Coordinates of C-alpha atoms and ligand atoms in Angstrom, one line a residue:
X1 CA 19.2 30.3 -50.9
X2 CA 19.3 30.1 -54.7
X3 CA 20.1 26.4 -54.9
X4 CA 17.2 24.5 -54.2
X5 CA 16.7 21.4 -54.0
X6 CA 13.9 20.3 -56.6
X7 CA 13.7 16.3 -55.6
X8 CA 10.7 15.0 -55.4
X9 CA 9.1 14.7 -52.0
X10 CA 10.4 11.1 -50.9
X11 CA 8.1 8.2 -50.0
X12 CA 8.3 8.8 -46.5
X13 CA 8.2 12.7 -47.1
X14 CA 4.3 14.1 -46.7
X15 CA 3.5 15.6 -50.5
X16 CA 0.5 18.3 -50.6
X17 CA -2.0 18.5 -53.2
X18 CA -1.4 20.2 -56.5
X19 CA -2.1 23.8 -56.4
X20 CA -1.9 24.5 -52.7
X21 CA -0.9 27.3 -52.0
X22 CA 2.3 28.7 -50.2
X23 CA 2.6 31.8 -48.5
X24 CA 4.1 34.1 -45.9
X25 CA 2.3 36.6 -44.4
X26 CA 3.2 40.5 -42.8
X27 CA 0.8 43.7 -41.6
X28 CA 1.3 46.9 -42.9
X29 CA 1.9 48.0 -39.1
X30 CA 4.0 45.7 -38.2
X31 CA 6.8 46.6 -41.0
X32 CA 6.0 49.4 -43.2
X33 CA 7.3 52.3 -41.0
X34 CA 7.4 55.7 -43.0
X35 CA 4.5 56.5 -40.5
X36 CA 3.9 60.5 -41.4
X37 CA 4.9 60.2 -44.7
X38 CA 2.9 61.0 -48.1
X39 CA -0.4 62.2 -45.9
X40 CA -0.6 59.0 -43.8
X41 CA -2.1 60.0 -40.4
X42 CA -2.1 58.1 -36.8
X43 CA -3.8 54.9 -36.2
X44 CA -5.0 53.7 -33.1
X45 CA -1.8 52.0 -32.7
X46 CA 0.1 54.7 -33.5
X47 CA -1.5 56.4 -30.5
X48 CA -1.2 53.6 -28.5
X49 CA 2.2 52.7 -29.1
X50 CA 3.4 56.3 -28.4
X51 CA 1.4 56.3 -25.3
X52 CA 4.2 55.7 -22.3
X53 CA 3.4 51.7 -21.0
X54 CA 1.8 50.5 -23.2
X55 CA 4.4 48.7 -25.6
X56 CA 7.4 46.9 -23.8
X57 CA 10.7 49.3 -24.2
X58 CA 8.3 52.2 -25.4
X59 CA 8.8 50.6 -29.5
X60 CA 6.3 52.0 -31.8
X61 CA 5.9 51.2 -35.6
X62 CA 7.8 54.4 -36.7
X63 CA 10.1 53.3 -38.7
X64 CA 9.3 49.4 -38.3
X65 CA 10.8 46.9 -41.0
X66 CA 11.5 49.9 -43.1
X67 CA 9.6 48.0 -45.7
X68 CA 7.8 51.3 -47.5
X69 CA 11.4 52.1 -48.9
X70 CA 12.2 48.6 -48.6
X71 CA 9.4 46.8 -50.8
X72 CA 11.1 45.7 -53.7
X73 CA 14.2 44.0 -51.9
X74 CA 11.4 42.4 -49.6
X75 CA 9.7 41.2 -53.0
X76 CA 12.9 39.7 -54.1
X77 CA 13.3 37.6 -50.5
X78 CA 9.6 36.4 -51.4
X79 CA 10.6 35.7 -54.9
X80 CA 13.5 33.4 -53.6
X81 CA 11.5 31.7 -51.1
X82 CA 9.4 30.8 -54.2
X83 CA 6.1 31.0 -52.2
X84 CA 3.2 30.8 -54.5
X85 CA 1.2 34.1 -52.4
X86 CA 1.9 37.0 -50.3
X87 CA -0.4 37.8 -48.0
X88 CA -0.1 41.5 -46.8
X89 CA -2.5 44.4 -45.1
X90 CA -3.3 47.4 -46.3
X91 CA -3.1 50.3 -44.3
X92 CA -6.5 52.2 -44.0
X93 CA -4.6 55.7 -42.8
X94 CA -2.4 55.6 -45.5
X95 CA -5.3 55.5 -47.8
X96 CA -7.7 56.8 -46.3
X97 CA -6.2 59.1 -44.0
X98 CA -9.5 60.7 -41.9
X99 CA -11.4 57.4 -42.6
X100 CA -14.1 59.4 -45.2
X101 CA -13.4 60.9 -48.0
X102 CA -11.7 60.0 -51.2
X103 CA -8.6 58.1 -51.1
X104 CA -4.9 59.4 -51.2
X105 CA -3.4 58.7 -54.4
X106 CA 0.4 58.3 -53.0
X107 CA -1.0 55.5 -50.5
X108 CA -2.7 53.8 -53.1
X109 CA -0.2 54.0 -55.4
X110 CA 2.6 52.3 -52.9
X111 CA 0.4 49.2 -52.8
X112 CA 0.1 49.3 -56.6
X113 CA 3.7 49.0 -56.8
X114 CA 3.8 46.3 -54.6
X115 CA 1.2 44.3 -56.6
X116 CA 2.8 45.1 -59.6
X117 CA 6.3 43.8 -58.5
X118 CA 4.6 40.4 -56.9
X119 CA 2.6 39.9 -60.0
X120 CA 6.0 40.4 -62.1
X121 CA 7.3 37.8 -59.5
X122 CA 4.9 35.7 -60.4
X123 CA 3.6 36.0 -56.6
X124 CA 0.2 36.0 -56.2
X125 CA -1.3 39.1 -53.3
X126 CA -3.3 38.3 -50.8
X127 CA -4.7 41.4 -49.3
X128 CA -6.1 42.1 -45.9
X129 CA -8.1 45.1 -45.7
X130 CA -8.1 45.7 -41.8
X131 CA -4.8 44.2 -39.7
X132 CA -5.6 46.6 -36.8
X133 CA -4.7 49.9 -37.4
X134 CA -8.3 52.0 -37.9
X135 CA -8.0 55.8 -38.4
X136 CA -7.1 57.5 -35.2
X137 CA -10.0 60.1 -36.3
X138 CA -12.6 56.9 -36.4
X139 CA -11.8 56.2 -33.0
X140 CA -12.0 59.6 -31.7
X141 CA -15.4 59.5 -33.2
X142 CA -16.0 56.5 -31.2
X143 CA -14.6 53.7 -32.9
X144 CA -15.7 50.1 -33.7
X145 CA -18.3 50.3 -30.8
X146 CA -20.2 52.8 -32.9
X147 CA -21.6 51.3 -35.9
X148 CA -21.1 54.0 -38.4
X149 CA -17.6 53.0 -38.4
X150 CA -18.6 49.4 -40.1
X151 CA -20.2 51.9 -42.7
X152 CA -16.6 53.6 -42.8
X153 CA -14.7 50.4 -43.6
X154 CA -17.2 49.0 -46.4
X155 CA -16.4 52.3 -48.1
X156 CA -12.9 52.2 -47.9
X157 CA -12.9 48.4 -49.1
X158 CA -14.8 49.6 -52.1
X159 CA -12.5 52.6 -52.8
X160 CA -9.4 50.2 -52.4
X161 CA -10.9 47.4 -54.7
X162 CA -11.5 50.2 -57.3
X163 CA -8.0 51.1 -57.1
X164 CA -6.4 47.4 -57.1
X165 CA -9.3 45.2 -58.5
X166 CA -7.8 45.2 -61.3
X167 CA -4.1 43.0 -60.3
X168 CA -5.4 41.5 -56.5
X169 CA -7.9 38.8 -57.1
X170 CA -7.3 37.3 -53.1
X171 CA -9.1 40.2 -50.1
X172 CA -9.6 39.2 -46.5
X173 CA -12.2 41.4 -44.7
X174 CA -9.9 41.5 -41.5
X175 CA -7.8 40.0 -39.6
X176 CA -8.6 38.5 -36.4
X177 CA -11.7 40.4 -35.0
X178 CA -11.4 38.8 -32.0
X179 CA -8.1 40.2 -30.7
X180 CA -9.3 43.8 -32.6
X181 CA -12.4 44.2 -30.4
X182 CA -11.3 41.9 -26.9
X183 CA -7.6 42.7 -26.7
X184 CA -8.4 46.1 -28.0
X185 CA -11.6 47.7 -26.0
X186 CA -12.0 44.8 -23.2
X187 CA -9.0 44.4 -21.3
X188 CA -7.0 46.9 -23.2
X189 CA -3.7 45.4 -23.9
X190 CA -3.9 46.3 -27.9
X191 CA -5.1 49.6 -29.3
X192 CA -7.2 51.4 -28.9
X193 CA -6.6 50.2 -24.5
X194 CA -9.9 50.4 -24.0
X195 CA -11.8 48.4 -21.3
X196 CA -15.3 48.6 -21.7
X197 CA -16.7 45.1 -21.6
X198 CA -19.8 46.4 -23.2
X199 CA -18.0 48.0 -26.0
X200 CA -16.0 44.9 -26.8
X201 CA -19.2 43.0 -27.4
X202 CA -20.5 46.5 -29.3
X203 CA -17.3 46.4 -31.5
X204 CA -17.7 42.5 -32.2
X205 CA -21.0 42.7 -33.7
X206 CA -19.5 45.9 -35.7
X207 CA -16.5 43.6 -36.7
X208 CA -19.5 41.1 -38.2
X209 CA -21.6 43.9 -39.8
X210 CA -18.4 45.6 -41.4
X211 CA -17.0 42.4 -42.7
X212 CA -20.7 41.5 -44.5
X213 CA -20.6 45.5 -45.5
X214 CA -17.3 44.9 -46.8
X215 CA -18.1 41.9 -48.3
X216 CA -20.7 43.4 -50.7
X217 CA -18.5 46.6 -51.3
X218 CA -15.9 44.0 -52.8
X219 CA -18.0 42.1 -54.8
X220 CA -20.0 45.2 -56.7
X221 CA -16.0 46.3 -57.1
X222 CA -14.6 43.3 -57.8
X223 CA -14.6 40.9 -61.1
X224 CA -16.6 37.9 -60.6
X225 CA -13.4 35.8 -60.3
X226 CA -12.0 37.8 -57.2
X227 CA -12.0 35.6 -53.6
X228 CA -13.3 36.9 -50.7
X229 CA -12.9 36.1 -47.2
X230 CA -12.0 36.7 -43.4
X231 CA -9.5 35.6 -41.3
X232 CA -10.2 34.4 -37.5
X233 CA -7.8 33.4 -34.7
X234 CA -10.1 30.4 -33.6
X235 CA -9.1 29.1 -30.5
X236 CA -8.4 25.8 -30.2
X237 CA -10.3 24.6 -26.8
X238 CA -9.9 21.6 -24.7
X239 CA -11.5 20.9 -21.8
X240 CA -9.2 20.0 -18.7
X241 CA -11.1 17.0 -18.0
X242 CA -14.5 15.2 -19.0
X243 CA -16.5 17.3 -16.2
X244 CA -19.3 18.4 -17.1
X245 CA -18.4 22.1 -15.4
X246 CA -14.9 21.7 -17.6
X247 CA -17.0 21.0 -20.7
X248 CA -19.2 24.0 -20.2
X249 CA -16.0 26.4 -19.6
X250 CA -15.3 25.3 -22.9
X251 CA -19.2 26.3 -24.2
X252 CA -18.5 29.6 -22.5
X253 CA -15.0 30.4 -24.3
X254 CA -15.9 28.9 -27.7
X255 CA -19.3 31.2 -27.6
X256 CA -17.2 34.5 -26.6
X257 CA -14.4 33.4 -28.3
X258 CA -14.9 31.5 -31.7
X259 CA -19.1 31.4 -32.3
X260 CA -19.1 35.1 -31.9
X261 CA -18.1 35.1 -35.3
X262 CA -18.9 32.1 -37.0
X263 CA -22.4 32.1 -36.0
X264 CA -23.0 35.8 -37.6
X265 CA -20.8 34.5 -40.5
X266 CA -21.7 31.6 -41.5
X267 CA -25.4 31.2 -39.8
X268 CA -26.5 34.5 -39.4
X269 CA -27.4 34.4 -36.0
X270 CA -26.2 35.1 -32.8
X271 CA -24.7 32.5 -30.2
X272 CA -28.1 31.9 -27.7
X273 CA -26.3 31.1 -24.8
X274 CA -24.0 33.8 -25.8
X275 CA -26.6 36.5 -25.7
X276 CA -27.4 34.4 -22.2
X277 CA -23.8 34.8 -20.3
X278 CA -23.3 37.9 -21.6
X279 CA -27.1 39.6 -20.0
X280 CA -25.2 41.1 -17.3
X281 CA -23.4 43.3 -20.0
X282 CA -25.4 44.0 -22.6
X283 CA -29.0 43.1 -24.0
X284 CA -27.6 43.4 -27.4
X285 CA -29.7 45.9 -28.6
X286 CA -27.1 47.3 -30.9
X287 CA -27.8 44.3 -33.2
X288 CA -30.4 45.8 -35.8
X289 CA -32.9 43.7 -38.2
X290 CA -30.4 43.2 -41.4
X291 CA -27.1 42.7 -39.5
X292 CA -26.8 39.2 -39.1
X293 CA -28.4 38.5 -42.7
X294 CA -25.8 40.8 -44.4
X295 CA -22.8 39.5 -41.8
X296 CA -23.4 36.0 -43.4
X297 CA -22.9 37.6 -47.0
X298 CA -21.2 33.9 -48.7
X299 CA -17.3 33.9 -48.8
X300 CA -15.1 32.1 -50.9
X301 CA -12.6 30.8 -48.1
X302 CA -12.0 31.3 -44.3
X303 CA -8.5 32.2 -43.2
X304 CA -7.4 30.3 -39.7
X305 CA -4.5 31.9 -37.8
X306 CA -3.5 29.2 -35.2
X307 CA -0.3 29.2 -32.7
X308 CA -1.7 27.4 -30.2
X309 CA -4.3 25.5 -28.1
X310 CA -6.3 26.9 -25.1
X311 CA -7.1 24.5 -22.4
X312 CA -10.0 25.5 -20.1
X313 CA -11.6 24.5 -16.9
X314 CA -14.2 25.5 -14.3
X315 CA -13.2 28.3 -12.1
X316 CA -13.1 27.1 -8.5
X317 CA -13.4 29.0 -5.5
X318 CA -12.8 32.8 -6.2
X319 CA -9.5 33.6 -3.9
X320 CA -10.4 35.5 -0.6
X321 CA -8.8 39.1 0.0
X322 CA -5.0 38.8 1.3
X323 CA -4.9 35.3 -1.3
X324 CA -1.5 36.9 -2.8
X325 CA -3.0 35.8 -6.3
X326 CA -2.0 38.8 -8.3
X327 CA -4.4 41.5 -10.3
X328 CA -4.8 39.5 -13.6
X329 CA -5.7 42.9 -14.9
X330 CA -9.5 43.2 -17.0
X331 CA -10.4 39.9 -18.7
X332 CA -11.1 39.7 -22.4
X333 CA -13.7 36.7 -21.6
X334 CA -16.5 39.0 -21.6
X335 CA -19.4 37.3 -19.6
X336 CA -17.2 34.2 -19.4
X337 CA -14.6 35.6 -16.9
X338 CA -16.2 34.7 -13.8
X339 CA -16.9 31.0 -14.3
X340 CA -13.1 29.6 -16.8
X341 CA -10.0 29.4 -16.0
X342 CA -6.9 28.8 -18.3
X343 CA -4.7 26.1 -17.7
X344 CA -1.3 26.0 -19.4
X345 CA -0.7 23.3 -21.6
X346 CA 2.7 20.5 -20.7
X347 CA 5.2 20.9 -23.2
X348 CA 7.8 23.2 -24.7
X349 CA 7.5 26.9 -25.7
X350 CA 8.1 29.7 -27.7
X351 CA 9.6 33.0 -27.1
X352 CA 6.0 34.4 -26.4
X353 CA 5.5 31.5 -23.8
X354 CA 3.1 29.8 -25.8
X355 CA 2.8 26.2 -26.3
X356 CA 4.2 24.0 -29.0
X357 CA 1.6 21.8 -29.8
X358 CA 0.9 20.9 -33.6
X359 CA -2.4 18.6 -32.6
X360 CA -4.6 21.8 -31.3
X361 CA -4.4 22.9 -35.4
X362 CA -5.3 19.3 -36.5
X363 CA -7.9 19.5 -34.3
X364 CA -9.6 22.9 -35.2
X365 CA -9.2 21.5 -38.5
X366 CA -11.3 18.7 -38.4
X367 CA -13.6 21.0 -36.1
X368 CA -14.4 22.8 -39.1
X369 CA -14.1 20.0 -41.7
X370 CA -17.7 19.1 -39.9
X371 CA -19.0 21.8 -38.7
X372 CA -18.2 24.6 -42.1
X373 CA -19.0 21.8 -44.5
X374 CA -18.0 23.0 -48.2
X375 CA -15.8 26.2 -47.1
X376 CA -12.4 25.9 -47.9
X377 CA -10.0 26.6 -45.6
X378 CA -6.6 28.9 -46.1
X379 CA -3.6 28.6 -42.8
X380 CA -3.3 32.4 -43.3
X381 CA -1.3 32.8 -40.0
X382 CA 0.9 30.1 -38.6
X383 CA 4.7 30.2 -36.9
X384 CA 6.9 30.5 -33.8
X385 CA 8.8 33.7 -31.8
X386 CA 12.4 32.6 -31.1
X387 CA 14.9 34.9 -30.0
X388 CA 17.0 34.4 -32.5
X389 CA 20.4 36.0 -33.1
X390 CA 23.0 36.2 -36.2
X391 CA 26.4 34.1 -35.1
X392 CA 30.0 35.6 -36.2
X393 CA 29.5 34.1 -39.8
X394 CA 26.2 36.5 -39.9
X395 CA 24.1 33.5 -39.8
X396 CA 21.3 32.6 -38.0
X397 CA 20.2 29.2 -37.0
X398 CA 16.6 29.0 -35.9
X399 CA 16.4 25.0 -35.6
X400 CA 12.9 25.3 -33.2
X401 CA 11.5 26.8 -35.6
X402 CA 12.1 24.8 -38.3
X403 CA 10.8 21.9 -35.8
X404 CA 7.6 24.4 -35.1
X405 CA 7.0 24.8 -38.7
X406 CA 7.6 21.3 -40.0
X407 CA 5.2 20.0 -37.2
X408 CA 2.3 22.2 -37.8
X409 CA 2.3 21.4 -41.7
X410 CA 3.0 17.9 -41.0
X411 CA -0.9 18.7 -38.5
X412 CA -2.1 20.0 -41.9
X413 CA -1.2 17.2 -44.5
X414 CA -3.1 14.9 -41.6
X415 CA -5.8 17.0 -42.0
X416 CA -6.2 17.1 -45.6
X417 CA -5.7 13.1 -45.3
X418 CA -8.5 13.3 -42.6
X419 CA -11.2 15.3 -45.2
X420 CA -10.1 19.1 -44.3
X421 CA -10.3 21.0 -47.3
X422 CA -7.3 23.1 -46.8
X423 CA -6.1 25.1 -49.7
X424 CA -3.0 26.8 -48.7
X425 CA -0.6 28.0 -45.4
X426 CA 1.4 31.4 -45.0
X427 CA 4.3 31.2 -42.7
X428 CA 3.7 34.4 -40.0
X429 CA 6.0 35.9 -41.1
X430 CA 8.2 37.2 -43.4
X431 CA 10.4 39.4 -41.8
X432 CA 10.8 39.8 -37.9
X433 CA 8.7 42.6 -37.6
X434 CA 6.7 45.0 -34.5
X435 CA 4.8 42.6 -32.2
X436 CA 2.6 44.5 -30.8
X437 CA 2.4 45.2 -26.9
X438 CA 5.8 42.9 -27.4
X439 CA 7.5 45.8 -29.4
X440 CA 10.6 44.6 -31.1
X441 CA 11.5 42.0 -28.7
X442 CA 9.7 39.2 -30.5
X443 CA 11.0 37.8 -33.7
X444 CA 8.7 35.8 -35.6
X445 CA 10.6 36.1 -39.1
X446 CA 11.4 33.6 -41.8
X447 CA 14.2 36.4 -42.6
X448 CA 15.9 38.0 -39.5
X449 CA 15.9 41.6 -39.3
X450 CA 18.8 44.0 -38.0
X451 CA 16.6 46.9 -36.5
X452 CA 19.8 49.2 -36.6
X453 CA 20.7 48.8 -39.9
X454 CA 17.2 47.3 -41.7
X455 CA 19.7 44.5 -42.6
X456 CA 17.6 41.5 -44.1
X457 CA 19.3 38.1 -43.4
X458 CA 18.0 34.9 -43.9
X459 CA 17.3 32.6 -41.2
X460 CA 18.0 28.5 -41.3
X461 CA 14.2 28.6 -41.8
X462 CA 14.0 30.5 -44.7
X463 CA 16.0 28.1 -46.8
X464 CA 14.1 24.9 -44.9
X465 CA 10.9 26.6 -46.5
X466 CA 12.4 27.0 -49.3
X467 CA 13.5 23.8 -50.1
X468 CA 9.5 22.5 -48.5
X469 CA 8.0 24.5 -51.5
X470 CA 10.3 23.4 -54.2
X471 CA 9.3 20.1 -53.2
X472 CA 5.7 20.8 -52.9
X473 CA 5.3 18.9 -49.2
X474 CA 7.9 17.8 -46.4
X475 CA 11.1 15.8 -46.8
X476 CA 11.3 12.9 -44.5
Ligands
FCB1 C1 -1.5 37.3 -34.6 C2 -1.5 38.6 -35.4 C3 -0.2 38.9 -36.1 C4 1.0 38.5 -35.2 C5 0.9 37.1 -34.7 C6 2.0 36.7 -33.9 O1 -2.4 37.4 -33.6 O2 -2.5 38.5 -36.4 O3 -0.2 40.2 -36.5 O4 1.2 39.4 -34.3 O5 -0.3 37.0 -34.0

């Protein structure tokens, strides 16, 4: 991986603008491991993960990548991809163990090393403040359906800007509030397993109100230069036909699914019909005079994580008793649940049975190009679960993912041709890492991991990006 090629991107290759930015990104869950160690305490997924059933093969972030002891040889795999940024989360229990209180100096000071050794690099960090793993001690107190826990986080993003202001000028709120507050207190597959369909909505509107909090915690600790922003999974909807019932299954998903946030975010208001499918659940009480005015505190970019689309149509007849259609299990579609169904899209998959299909990010791209007008947009989350293993040579060859890849930033060069003002796109991810409920079974990683050992080996994929970088776009 130390040769690269430096030709220019050919005629028929797609060259990106100047400047953008290049990037992989990781969460500190996912592959820091060292767990107990220097006064970190549990997070919710700590809890959850050691609870029996709840993470395929009983994996839990324990040990993970191994990247706490394993930083600087991570930083050097960056440094040879050449990527441009790092995007990374910090762990709140490792800073903050009890979620109050003044911050841990050993946990602030591993993230200080690893800005240091970026910066060295010549890497710039991009760093999420919130990637899912809030203070076991938070939730016991009630957790992001309580609102004093928004309060929480905007003083731990203050007390973690004070202590890297100074060499991170790129923060992200959180990562993907949606999965955090539907996956998480809905129907329960993510941490904390909750499934309250009124403390989902409760925890969404927190997710708003902490990320506005936050927001104006960074900026009175920040230099003037320093970019803010937030990063959402927007889902990418089609409709399953024209219908007009297919088109409002759509209305009903994109309000409980994508305008939950944006509205608060960007408008400072709540979805109406929002408020209206969701009466049954909640009259939204919670919300409080000030919220949605300091939610839409201005941002200087919006993170998209995309894998794929969603298509959607009515629900038809509800299946009579002795149907043999299986218990889906709670719905996340809170208020929506009743009246949508999914539909799986034609075409291949990944490991994690989703779709392959670049045109849903094109799409969602353009989506915003008109609807966000003026807000630049970052791919902070974008890439493909293969199971991938090393071959006698110790090599592996991850051609789908390559494919995956080059098709997705081949949607994103369209979309900058189309008008999308799209600044930059992290590869998810790094390393192969903890997926979640998936446990270690997933691999999503640019750079294959050994779990045994912690032996880091480069994929096929790693030296395509490689060579995608060096040439600033795609080779024909
Ligand atoms: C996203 C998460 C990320 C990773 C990918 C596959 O939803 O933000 O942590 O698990 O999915």
């Amino acid at each position: 991986m130390t040769t690269l090629d430096s030709s220019p991107v050919t005629a028929t290759g797609l060259a990106f603008p100047a400047g953008f930015r290049w990037g992989t990104a990781t969460a500190a869950y996912q592959i820091e491991g060292a767990a107990a160690l220097h006064g970190r305490t549990p997070s919710i997924w700590d809890t959850f993960s050691h609870t029996p059933g709840k993470v395929l093969g009983g994996d839990t972030g324990d040990t993970a990548a191994d990247h706490y002891h394993r930083m600087a040889e991570d930083v050097a795999l960056l440094a040879r991809l050449g990527v441009s940024d790092y995007r990374f989360s910090v762990a709140w229990p490792r800073v903050q163990p009890t979620g109050r209180g003044p911050a841990v100096q050993q946990g602030l000071d591993f993230y200080r090393r690893l800005t240091d050794a970026l910066l060295a690099a010549g890497i710039r960090p991009v760093a999420t403040l919130y990637h899912w793993d809030l203070p076991q001690d938070l939730e016991d107190l009630g957790g992001w359906p309580r609102r004093e826990t928004a309060e929480r986080f905007a003083e731990y993003a203050g007390l973690v800007a004070g202590a890297l202001g100074d060499r991170v000028a790129s923060w992200t709120t959180f990562n993907e509030p949606w999965c955090a507050a539907f996956l998480g207190y809905a129907c329960g597959v993510h941490a904390p397993g909750r499934t309250e369909p009124e403390s989902a909505l409760r925890a969404a509107h927190h997710f708003n109100l902490a990320h506005g909090l936050g927001t104006a915690a960074l900026r009175a600790a920040l230099p003037r230069s320093a970019e803010v922003s937030l990063t959402l999974n927007l889902h990418a909807l089609r409709p399953l036909t024209r219908s007009a019932a297919d088109l409002d299954a759509v209305r009903r998903i994109d309000a409980v699914g994508n305008r939950i946030f944006l509205d608060p975010v960007f408008h400072g208001r709540l979805p109406e019909d929002l408020v209206h499918d969701t009466a049954g659940v909640t009259d939204w009480s919670f919300v409080r005079d000030g919220d949605l005015a300091a939610a839409a505190a201005p941002i200087d970019w919006l993170g998209i994580n995309y894998y794929s689309p969603t298509v959607v149509a009515a629900a038809g007849p509800r299946p009579g008793p002795g149907a043999g259609v299986p218990d889906a299990g709670p719905s996340p579609w809170v208020g929506a649940e009743e009246h949508v169904r999914f539909v799986p899209a034609p075409g291949p998959r990944t490991a994690m049975d989703w779709p392959v299909d670049a045109d849903g990010l094109h799409e969602l791209l353009l989506r915003l190009r008109d609807e966000l007008p003026g807000v630049p947009l970052l791919i902070t989350e974008n890439g493909a679960a293969y199971a991938d293993r090393a071959d006698p040579e110790g090599l592996v060859h991850d051609p789908e993912r390559i494919g995956y890849l080059h098709g997705h930033l081949a949607a994103v060069h369209r979309a900058i041709a189309d008008g999308a003002d799209v600044r930059g796109y992290f590869v998810w991810s790094l390393l192969d890492n903890f997926e979640w409920a998936y446990g270690y079974s997933k691999r999503f990683g640019l750079v294959h991991v050994d779990f045994a050992t912690q032996r880091r080996t480069p994929k096929d994929s790693a030296r395509w990006y490689a060579d995608v970088i060096a040439r600033g776009g795609l080779p024909a």
